[in-house]
PDB file of C-alpha atoms and ligand atoms in Angstrom:
ATOM      1  CA  MET A   1       0.330  -0.071   0.442  1.00  0.00           C
ATOM      2  CA  MET A   2       1.396   3.433  -0.795  1.00  0.00           C
ATOM      3  CA  SER A   3       1.971   5.586   2.340  1.00  0.00           C
ATOM      4  CA  LYS A   4      -0.118   8.855   3.116  1.00  0.00           C
ATOM      5  CA  LYS A   5       1.262  12.023   2.825  1.00  0.00           C
ATOM      6  CA  LEU A   6       0.137  15.362   2.605  1.00  0.00           C
ATOM      7  CA  LEU A   7       1.543  17.219  -0.273  1.00  0.00           C
ATOM      8  CA  VAL A   8       2.037  20.860  -0.210  1.00  0.00           C
ATOM      9  CA  CYS A   9       2.329  23.185  -3.072  1.00  0.00           C
ATOM     10  CA  THR A  10       5.912  25.458  -2.949  1.00  0.00           C
ATOM     11  CA  ASN A  11       5.477  26.387  -6.609  1.00  0.00           C
ATOM     12  CA  TYR A  12       7.257  30.232  -6.865  1.00  0.00           C
ATOM     13  CA  ARG A  13       6.407  32.598  -9.231  1.00  0.00           C
ATOM     14  CA  ALA A  14       7.896  35.990  -9.196  1.00  0.00           C
ATOM     15  CA  ASN A  15       4.758  37.778 -11.143  1.00  0.00           C
ATOM     16  CA  PRO A  16       1.708  38.839  -9.230  1.00  0.00           C
ATOM     17  CA  ASN A  17      -0.210  38.347 -11.910  1.00  0.00           C
ATOM     18  CA  ASN A  18       0.494  34.832 -12.081  1.00  0.00           C
ATOM     19  CA  PRO A  19      -0.223  33.444  -8.655  1.00  0.00           C
ATOM     20  CA  SER A  20       1.362  30.587  -6.619  1.00  0.00           C
ATOM     21  CA  CYS A  21       1.458  28.703  -3.802  1.00  0.00           C
ATOM     22  CA  ALA A  22       4.822  30.357  -2.250  1.00  0.00           C
ATOM     23  CA  ALA A  23       3.995  33.652  -3.107  1.00  0.00           C
ATOM     24  CA  ARG A  24       1.206  33.405  -0.876  1.00  0.00           C
ATOM     25  CA  GLY A  25       3.248  31.975   2.160  1.00  0.00           C
ATOM     26  CA  SER A  26       2.781  28.104   1.278  1.00  0.00           C
ATOM     27  CA  LYS A  27       6.391  27.270   2.416  1.00  0.00           C
ATOM     28  CA  GLU A  28       5.553  29.395   6.006  1.00  0.00           C
ATOM     29  CA  ILE A  29       2.307  27.608   6.389  1.00  0.00           C
ATOM     30  CA  MET A  30       3.948  23.993   5.362  1.00  0.00           C
ATOM     31  CA  ALA A  31       6.297  24.462   8.514  1.00  0.00           C
ATOM     32  CA  LYS A  32       3.550  25.221  10.925  1.00  0.00           C
ATOM     33  CA  LEU A  33       1.584  22.253   9.530  1.00  0.00           C
ATOM     34  CA  THR A  34       4.433  20.338  10.392  1.00  0.00           C
ATOM     35  CA  GLN A  35       5.179  21.253  13.946  1.00  0.00           C
ATOM     36  CA  GLN A  36       1.181  20.665  14.759  1.00  0.00           C
ATOM     37  CA  LEU A  37       1.276  17.384  12.950  1.00  0.00           C
ATOM     38  CA  GLN A  38       4.199  16.663  15.341  1.00  0.00           C
ATOM     39  CA  LYS A  39       2.839  18.358  18.406  1.00  0.00           C
ATOM     40  CA  LYS A  40      -0.304  16.346  17.924  1.00  0.00           C
ATOM     41  CA  ASN A  41       1.352  12.864  17.702  1.00  0.00           C
ATOM     42  CA  VAL A  42      -0.188  12.669  14.297  1.00  0.00           C
ATOM     43  CA  LEU A  43       1.959  10.453  11.868  1.00  0.00           C
ATOM     44  CA  ILE A  44       1.722  11.625   7.942  1.00  0.00           C
ATOM     45  CA  GLU A  45       4.780  12.375   5.628  1.00  0.00           C
ATOM     46  CA  VAL A  46       4.454  16.212   4.336  1.00  0.00           C
ATOM     47  CA  GLU A  47       6.330  16.652   1.033  1.00  0.00           C
ATOM     48  CA  GLU A  48       7.016  19.623  -1.320  1.00  0.00           C
ATOM     49  CA  ILE A  49       5.410  19.571  -4.781  1.00  0.00           C
ATOM     50  CA  GLN A  50       5.698  21.722  -7.858  1.00  0.00           C
ATOM     51  CA  CYS A  51       2.143  22.849  -8.512  1.00  0.00           C
ATOM     52  CA  LEU A  52      -1.242  21.137  -7.909  1.00  0.00           C
ATOM     53  CA  GLY A  53      -2.733  22.843 -10.742  1.00  0.00           C
ATOM     54  CA  TYR A  54      -4.897  25.026  -8.720  1.00  0.00           C
ATOM     55  CA  CYS A  55      -2.837  27.851  -8.675  1.00  0.00           C
ATOM     56  CA  SER A  56      -5.494  30.794  -8.505  1.00  0.00           C
ATOM     57  CA  VAL A  57      -6.942  29.516  -4.768  1.00  0.00           C
ATOM     58  CA  GLY A  58      -3.693  28.565  -3.325  1.00  0.00           C
ATOM     59  CA  PRO A  59      -1.763  27.691  -1.062  1.00  0.00           C
ATOM     60  CA  ASN A  60      -3.123  24.042  -1.808  1.00  0.00           C
ATOM     61  CA  ILE A  61      -2.483  21.169  -0.182  1.00  0.00           C
ATOM     62  CA  ARG A  62      -3.614  17.483  -1.250  1.00  0.00           C
ATOM     63  CA  LEU A  63      -3.609  14.251   1.064  1.00  0.00           C
ATOM     64  CA  ILE A  64      -2.574  11.354  -1.038  1.00  0.00           C
ATOM     65  CA  PRO A  65      -3.515   8.440  -1.971  1.00  0.00           C
ATOM     66  CA  ASN A  66      -6.797   9.823  -3.806  1.00  0.00           C
ATOM     67  CA  GLY A  67      -7.802  12.007  -0.672  1.00  0.00           C
ATOM     68  CA  GLU A  68      -8.535  15.589  -0.154  1.00  0.00           C
ATOM     69  CA  ILE A  69      -7.123  18.994  -1.630  1.00  0.00           C
ATOM     70  CA  PHE A  70      -7.408  22.108   0.820  1.00  0.00           C
ATOM     71  CA  HIS A  71      -7.202  25.312  -0.933  1.00  0.00           C
ATOM     72  CA  GLU A  72      -6.607  28.369   0.528  1.00  0.00           C
ATOM     73  CA  VAL A  73      -4.765  27.038   3.055  1.00  0.00           C
ATOM     74  CA  SER A  74      -4.187  29.200   6.469  1.00  0.00           C
ATOM     75  CA  VAL A  75      -3.929  28.396  10.049  1.00  0.00           C
ATOM     76  CA  LYS A  76      -7.589  28.321  10.275  1.00  0.00           C
ATOM     77  CA  LYS A  77      -7.769  25.343   8.288  1.00  0.00           C
ATOM     78  CA  PHE A  78      -5.413  23.207  10.213  1.00  0.00           C
ATOM     79  CA  ALA A  79      -7.817  21.415  12.213  1.00  0.00           C
ATOM     80  CA  GLU A  80      -9.541  20.845   8.900  1.00  0.00           C
ATOM     81  CA  ILE A  81      -6.764  18.904   7.460  1.00  0.00           C
ATOM     82  CA  ILE A  82      -5.818  17.233  10.746  1.00  0.00           C
ATOM     83  CA  GLN A  83      -8.907  15.517  11.144  1.00  0.00           C
ATOM     84  CA  ALA A  84      -8.623  14.114   7.200  1.00  0.00           C
ATOM     85  CA  VAL A  85      -5.599  12.479   7.966  1.00  0.00           C
ATOM     86  CA  LYS A  86      -7.263  11.015  11.225  1.00  0.00           C
ATOM     87  CA  GLY A  87      -9.806   9.915   9.456  1.00  0.00           C
ATOM     88  CA  PHE A  88      -7.871   8.733   6.579  1.00  0.00           C
ATOM     89  CA  SER A  89      -6.100   6.673   8.389  1.00  0.00           C
ATOM     90  CA  LYS A  90      -8.871   4.462   9.025  1.00  0.00           C
ATOM     91  CA  HIS A  91      -9.410   3.671   5.102  1.00  0.00           C
TER      92      HIS A  91
HETATM   93  S1  FES B   1       1.342  27.084  -7.948  1.00  0.00           S
HETATM   94 FE1  FES B   1       0.648  25.767  -6.234  1.00  0.00          FE
HETATM   95  S2  FES B   1      -1.342  24.512  -7.345  1.00  0.00           S
HETATM   96 FE2  FES B   1      -0.309  25.635  -8.787  1.00  0.00          FE
END
């Protein structure tokens, strides 16, 4: 079985007319989310990915395999993501 992971888009585009997740703070989000997961003892790998194809609604994070995609992620969405990870592990 493929191990579950959270993929965080850390693609960066300097042009403000061409949105990207890193330009919207996804690297910081990734660091904070990783900390939260450790603090709550939720075991899942967190990896960087270059573009999930939803650039206009980033930062984007995808739960794999075949999991949910979270858009416009901020610390406010961490609880929701952590719940999804916990539920996902039962499948
Ligand atoms: S830049 Fe993040 S989804 Fe495209």
